[in-house]
Coordinates of N, CA and C and ligand atoms in Angstrom, one line a residue:
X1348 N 0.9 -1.2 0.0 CA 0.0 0.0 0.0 C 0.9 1.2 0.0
X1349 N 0.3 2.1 -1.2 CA 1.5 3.3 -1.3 C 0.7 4.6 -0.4
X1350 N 1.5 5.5 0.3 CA 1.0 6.7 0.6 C 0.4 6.8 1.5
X1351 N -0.3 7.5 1.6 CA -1.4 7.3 3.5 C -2.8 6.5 3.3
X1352 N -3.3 5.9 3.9 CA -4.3 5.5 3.4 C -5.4 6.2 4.1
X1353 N -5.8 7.0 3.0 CA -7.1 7.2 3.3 C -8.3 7.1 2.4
X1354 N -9.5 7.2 3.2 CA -10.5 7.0 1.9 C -10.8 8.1 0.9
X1355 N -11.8 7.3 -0.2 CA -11.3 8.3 -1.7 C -12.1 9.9 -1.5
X1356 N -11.6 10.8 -1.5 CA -12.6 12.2 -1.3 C -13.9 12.4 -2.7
X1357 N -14.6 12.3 -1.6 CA -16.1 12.4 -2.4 C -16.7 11.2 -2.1
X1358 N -15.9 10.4 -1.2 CA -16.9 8.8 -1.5 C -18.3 9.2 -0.9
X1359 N -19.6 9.2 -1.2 CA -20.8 9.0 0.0 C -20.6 9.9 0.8
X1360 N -20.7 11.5 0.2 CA -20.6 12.4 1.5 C -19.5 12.3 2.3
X1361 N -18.6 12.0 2.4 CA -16.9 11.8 3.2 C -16.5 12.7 2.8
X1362 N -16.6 13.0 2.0 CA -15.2 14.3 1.8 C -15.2 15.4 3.0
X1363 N -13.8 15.7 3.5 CA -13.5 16.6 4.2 C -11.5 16.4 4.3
X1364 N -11.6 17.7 5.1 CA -10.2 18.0 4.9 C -10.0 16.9 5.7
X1365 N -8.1 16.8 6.1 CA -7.6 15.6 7.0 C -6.2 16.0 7.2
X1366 N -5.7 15.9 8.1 CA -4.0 15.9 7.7 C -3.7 15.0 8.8
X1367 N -1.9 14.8 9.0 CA -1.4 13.7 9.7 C -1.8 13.5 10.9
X1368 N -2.4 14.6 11.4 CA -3.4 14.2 12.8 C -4.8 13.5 13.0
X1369 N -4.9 13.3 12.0 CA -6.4 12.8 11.7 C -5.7 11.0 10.9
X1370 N -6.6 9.9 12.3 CA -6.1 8.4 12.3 C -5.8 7.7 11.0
X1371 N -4.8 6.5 10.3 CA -4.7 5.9 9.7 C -6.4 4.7 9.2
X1372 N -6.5 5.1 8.3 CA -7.7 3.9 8.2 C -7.8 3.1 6.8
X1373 N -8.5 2.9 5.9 CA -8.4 1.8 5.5 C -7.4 0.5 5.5
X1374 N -6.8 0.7 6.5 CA -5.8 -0.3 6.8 C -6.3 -1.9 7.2
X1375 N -5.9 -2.9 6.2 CA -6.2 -4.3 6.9 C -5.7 -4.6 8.1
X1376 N -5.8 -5.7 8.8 CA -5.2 -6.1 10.2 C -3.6 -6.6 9.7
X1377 N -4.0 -7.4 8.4 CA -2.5 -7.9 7.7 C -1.2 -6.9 7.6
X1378 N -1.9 -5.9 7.0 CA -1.0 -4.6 7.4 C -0.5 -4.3 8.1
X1379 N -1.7 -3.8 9.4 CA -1.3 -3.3 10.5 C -0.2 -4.4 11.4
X1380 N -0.9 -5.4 11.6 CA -0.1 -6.3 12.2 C 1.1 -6.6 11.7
X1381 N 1.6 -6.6 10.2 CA 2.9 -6.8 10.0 C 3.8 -5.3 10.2
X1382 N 3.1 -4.3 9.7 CA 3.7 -2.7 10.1 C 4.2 -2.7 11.4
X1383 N 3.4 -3.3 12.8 CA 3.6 -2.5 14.1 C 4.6 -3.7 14.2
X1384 N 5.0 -4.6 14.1 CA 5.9 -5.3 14.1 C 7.2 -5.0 13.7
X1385 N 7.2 -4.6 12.6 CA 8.3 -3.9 11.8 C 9.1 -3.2 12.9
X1386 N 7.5 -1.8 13.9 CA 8.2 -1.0 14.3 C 8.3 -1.5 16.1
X1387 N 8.3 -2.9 15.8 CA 8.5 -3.0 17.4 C 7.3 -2.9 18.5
X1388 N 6.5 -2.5 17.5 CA 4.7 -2.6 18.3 C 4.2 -3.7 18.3
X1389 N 2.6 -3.3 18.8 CA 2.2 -4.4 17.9 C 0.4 -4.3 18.2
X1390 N -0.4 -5.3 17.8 CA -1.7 -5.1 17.8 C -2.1 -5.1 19.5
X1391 N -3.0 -4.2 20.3 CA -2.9 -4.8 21.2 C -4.4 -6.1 21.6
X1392 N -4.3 -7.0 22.8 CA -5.5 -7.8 22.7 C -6.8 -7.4 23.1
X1393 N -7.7 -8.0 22.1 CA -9.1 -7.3 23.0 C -9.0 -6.8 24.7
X1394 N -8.8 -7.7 25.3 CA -8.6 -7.7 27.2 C -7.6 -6.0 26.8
X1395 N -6.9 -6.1 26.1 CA -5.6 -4.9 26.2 C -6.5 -3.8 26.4
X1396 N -7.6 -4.0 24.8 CA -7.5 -2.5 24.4 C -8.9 -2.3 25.5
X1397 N -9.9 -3.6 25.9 CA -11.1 -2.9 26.5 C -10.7 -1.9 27.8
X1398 N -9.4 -2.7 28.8 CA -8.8 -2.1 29.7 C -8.6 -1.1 29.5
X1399 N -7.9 -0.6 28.5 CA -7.4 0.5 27.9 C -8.8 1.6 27.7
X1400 N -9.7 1.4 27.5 CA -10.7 2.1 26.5 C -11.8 2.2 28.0
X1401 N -11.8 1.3 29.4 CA -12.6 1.4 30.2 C -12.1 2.7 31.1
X1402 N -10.5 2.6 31.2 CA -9.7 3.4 31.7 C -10.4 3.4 33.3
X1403 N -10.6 2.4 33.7 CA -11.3 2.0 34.8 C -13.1 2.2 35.1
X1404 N -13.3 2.6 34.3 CA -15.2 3.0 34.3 C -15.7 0.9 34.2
X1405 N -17.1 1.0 34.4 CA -17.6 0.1 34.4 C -19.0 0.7 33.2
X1406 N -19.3 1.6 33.0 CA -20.4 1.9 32.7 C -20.7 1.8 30.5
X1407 N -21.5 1.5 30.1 CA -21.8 1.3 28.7 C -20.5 2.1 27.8
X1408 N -20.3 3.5 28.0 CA -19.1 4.2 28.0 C -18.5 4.4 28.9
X1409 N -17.2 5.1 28.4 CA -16.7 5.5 29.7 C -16.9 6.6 30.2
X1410 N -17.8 7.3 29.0 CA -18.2 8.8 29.7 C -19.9 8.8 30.6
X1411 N -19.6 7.4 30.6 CA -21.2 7.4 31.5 C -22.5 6.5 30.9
X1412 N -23.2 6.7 32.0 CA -24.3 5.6 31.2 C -25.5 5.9 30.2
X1413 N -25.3 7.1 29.9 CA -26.3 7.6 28.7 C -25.0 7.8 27.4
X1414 N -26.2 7.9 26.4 CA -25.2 7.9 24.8 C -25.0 9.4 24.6
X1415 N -26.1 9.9 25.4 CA -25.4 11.9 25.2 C -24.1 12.1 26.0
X1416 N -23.6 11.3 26.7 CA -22.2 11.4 27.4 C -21.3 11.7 26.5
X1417 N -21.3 10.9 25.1 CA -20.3 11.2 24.3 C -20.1 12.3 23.6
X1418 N -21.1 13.2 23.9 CA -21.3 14.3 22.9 C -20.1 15.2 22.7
X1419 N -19.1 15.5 24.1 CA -18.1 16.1 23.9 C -16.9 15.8 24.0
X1420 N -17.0 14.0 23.9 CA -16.0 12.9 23.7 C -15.2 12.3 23.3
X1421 N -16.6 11.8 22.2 CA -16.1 10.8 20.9 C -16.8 11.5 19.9
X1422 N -16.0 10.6 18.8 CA -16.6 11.3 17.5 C -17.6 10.3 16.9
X1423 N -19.1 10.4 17.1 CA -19.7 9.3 16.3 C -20.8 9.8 15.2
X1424 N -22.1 9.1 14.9 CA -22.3 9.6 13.7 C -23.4 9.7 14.2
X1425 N -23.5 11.9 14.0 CA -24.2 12.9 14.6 C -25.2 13.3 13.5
X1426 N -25.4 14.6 13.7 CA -26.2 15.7 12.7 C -25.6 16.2 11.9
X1427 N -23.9 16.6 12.5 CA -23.0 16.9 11.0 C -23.2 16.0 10.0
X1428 N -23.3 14.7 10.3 CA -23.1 13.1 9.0 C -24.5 14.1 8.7
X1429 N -25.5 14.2 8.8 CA -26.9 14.4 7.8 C -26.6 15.5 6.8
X1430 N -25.9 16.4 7.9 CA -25.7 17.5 7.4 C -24.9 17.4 6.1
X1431 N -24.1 16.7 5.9 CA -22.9 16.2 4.6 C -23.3 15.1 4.0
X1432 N -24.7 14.9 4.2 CA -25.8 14.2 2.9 C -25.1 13.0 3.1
X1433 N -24.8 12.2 4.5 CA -24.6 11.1 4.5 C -25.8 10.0 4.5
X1434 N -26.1 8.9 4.3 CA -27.3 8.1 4.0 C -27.0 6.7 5.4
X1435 N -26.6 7.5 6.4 CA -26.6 6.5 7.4 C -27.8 6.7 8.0
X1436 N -28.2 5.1 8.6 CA -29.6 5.2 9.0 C -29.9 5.3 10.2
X1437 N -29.2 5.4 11.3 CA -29.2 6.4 12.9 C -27.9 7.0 12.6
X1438 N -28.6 8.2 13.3 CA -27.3 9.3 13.9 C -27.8 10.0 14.9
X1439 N -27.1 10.3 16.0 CA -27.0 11.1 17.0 C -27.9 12.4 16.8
X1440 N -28.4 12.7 18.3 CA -29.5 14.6 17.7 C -28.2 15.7 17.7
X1441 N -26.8 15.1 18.7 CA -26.1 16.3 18.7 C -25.4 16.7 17.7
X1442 N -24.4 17.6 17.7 CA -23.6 17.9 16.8 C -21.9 18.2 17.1
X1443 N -21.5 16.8 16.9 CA -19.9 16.9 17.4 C -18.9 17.4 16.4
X1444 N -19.7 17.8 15.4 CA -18.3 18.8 14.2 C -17.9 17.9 13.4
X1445 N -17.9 16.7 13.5 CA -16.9 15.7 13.1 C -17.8 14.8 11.9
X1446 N -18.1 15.0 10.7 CA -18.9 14.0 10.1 C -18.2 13.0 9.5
X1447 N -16.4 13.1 9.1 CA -15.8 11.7 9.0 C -14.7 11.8 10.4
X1448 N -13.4 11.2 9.8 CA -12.7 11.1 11.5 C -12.4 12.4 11.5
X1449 N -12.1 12.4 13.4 CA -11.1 13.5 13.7 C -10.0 13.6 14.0
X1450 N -9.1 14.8 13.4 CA -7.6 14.8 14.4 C -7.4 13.9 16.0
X1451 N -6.5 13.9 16.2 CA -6.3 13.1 17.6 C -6.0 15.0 18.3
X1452 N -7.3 14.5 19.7 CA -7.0 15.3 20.8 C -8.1 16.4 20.3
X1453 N -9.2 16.2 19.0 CA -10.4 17.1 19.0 C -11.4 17.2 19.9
X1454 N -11.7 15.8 20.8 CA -12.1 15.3 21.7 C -11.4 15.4 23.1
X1455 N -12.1 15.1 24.6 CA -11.6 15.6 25.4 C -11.0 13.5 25.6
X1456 N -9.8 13.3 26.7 CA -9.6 12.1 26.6 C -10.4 10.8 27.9
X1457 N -10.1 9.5 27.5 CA -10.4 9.0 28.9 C -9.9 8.9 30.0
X1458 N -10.3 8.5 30.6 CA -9.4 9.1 32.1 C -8.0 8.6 32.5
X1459 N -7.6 7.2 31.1 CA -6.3 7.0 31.0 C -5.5 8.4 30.2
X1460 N -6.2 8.9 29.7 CA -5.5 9.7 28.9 C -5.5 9.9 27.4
X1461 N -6.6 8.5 26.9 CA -5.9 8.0 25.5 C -7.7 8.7 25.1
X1462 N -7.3 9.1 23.9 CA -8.5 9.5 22.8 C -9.2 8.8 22.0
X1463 N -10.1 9.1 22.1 CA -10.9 8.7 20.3 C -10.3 6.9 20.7
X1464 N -11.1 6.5 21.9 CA -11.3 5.1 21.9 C -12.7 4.4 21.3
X1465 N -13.5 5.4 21.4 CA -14.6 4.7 20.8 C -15.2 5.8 19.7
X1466 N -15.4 5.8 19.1 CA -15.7 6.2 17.2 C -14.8 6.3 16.8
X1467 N -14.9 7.4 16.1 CA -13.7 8.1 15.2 C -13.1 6.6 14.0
X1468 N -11.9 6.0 14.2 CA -12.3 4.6 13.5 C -12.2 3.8 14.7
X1469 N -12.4 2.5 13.8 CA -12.0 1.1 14.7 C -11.1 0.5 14.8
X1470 N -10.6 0.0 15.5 CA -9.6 -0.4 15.7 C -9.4 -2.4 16.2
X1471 N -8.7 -2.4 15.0 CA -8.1 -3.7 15.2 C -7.5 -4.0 15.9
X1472 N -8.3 -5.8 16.6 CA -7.3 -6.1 18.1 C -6.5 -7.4 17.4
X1473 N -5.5 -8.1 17.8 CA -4.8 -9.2 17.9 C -5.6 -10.4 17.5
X1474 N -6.9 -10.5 18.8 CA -7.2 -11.4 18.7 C -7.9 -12.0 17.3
X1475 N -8.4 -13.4 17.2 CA -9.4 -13.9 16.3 C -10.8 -13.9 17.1
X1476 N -11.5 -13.8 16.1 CA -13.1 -13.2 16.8 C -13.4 -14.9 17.4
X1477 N -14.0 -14.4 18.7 CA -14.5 -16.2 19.6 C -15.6 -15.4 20.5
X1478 N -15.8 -16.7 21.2 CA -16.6 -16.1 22.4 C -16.3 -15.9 23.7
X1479 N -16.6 -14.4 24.1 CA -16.3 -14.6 25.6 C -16.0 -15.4 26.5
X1480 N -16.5 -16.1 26.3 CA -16.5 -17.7 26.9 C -15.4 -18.4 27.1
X1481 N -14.5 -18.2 25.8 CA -13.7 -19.4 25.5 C -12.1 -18.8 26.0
X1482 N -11.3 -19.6 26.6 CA -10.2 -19.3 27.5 C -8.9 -18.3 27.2
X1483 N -8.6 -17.5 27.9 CA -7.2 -16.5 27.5 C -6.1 -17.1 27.6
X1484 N -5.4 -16.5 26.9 CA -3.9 -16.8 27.7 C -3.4 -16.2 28.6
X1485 N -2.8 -16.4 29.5 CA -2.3 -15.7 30.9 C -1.2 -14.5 30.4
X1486 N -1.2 -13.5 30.9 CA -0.4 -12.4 30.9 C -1.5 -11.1 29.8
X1487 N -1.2 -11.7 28.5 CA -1.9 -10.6 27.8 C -3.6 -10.8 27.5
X1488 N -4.3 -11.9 28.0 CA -5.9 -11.8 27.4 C -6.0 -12.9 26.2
X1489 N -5.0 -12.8 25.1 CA -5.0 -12.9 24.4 C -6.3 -14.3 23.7
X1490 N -7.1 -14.2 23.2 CA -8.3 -15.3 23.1 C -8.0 -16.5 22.8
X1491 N -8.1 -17.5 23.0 CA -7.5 -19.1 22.5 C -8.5 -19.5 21.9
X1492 N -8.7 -18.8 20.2 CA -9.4 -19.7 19.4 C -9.1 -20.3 18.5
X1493 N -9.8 -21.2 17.9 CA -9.6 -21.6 16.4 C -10.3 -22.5 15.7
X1494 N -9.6 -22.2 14.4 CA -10.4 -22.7 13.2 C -11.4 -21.3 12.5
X1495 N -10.6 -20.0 13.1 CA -11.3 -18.8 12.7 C -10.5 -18.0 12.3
X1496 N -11.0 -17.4 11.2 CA -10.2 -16.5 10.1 C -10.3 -15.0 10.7
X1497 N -11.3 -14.9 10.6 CA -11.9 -13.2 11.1 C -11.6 -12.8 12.1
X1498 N -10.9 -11.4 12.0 CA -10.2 -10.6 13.4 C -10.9 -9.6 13.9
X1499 N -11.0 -9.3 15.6 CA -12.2 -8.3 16.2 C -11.5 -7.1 15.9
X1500 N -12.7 -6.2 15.6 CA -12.4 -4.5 15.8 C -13.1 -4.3 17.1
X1501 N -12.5 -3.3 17.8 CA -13.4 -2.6 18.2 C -13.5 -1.0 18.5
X1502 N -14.3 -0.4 19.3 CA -14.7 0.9 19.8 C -15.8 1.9 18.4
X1503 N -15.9 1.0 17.5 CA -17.2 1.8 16.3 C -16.0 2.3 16.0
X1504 N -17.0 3.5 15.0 CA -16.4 4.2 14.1 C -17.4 5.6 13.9
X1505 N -16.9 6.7 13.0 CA -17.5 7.7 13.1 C -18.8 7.5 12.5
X1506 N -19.3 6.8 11.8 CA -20.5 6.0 10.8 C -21.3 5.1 11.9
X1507 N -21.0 5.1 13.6 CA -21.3 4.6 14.7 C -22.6 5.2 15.1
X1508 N -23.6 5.2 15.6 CA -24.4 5.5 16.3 C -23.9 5.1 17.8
X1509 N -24.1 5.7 18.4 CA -23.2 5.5 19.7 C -23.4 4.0 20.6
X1510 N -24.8 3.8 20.3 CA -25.0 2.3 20.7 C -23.9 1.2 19.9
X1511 N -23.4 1.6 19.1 CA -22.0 0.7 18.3 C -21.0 1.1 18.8
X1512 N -21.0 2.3 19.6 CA -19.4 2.4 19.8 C -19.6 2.2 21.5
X1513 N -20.7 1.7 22.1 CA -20.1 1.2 23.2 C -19.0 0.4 23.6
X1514 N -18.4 0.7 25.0 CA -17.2 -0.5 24.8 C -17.2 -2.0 24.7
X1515 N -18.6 -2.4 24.8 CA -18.9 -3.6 24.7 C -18.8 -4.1 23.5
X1516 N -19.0 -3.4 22.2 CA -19.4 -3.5 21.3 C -17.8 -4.2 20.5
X1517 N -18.1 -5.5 19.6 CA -17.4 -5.4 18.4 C -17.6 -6.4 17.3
X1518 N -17.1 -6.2 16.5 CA -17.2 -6.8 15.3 C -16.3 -7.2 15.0
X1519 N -16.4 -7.9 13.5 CA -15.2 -9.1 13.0 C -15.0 -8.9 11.3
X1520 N -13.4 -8.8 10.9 CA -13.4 -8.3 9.2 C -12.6 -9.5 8.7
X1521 N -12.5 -10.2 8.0 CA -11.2 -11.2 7.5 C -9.9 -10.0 7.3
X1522 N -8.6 -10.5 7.8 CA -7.4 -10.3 7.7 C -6.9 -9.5 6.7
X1523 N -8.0 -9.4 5.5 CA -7.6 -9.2 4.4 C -8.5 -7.2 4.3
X1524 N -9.2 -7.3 4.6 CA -10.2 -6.5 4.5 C -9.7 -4.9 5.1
X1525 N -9.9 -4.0 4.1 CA -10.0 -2.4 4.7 C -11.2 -1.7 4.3
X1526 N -11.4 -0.9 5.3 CA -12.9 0.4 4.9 C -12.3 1.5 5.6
X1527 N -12.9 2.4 5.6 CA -12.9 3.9 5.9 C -12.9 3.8 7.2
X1528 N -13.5 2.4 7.7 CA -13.4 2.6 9.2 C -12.4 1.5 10.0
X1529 N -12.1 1.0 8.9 CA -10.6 0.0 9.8 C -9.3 0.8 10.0
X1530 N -9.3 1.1 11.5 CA -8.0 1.6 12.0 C -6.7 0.9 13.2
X1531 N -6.0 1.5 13.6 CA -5.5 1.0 14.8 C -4.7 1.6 15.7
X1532 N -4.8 1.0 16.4 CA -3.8 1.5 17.8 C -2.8 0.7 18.3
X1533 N -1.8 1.0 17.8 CA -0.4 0.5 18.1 C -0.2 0.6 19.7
X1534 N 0.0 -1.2 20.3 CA 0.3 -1.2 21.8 C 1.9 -1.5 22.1
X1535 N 2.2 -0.8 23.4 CA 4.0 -1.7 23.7 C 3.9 -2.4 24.6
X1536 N 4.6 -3.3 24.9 CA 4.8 -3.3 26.4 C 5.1 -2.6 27.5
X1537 N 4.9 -2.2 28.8 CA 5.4 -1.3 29.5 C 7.0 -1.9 30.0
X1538 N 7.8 -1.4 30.2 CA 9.0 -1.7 30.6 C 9.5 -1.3 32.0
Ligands
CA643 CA1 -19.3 12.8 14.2

C-alpha cells in the first residue's frame, strides 16, 4: 500500500479535509499487524484494548451511562453526518463537528489519557473473533481460538451511532479487508 491510506474524497458524503493528525484507516489487520511489528509494536489484545478504553469506568461508555455522554467525547455519527448528505440510517441529535474522523485530541480524553477510543475509526485487536467464553492466555488476554479467520475490531467508528461504539461493542473483518473505518492503535509493552 503506497501513501497514506485514506479514503477516496467524495466517497458518499466523506469528503473533508484531513492531515497527519487525523487516524490511519483503510488499513487491513494484515497490514497493521505486519507494520507494528516492523516498528516493534504491535496489535494490542481485546482484554488490552477494552482495559485501555474502560480506563477504569464500568459503565456502557466510559463517559457514563447515557449515549449523550459522548457528545463532547467521541466522534460518532451525529447531525453533521446528515448535514454532509450522508445516508446513514441512525445518527446522533447532537452535533460533534466531526462528520468523517477526527484529528487526535479534537475530543476531550479517557481518564487513562488515550483519545478517540470509541468512534472516530475502529480499531483492530490481535485477537481472532471467539466467544467470551472461550479461554485466554495468561499475561496478555489474548483469546484461544480456532479454526477462525476473522479478526475483532473494536470501539465503532465515526458512521457509529453511539450504541455501536459502546465499549462492549465489536465486530469481525477477515485479515484481508480495509474500509474507511478500519484503523488501529499501536500497543508496547510497558518496561
Ligand atoms: Ca461525528
Amino acid at each position: 500500500m503506497g501513501g497514506v491510506p485514506f479514503y477516496e474524497p467524495g466517497e458518499g458524503g466523506l469528503d473533508a479535509s484531513r492531515g497527519l493528525l487525523n487516524p490511519v484507516e483503510n488499513v487491513s489487520w494484515n497490514y497493521s499487524n505486519q507494520t507494528l511489528l516492523r516498528l516493534g509494536l504491535s496489535l494490542p489484545t481485546e482484554a488490552q484494548w477494552e482495559y485501555a478504553a474502560r480506563a477504569g469506568t464500568s459503565t456502557p461508555w466510559w463517559t457514563g451511562d447515557v449515549a449523550a455522554s459522548l457528545a463532547d467525547a467521541e466522534n460518532v455519527a451525529d447531525a453533521s453526518a446528515r448535514a454532509a448528505g450522508t445516508d446513514w440510517v441512525e445518527t446522533e441529535d447532537w452535533d460533534d463537528g466531526h462528520h468523517v474522523h477526527a484529528p487526535i485530541a479534537a475530543f476531550r480524553p479517557n481518564p487513562f489519557g488515550l483519545h478517540d477510543v470509541l468512534g472516530n475509526v475502529s480499531e483492530w485487536c490481535l485477537d481472532r473473533w471467539g466467544s467470551f467464553e472461550l479461554p485466554t492466555r495468561p499475561g496478555d488476554g489474548y483469546r484461544l481460538v480456532e479454526g477462525v479467520l476473522a479478526c475483532v475490531l473494536r470501539g465503532g467508528c465515526f458512521d457509529s451511532p453511539a450504541i455501536q461504539a459502546a465499549v462492549v461493542e465489536r465486530f469481525s473483518f477477515t485479515p484481508d479487508i480495509s474500509n474507511y473505518c478500519t484503523g488501529v492503535r499501536p500497543a508496547r509493552a510497558v518496561e
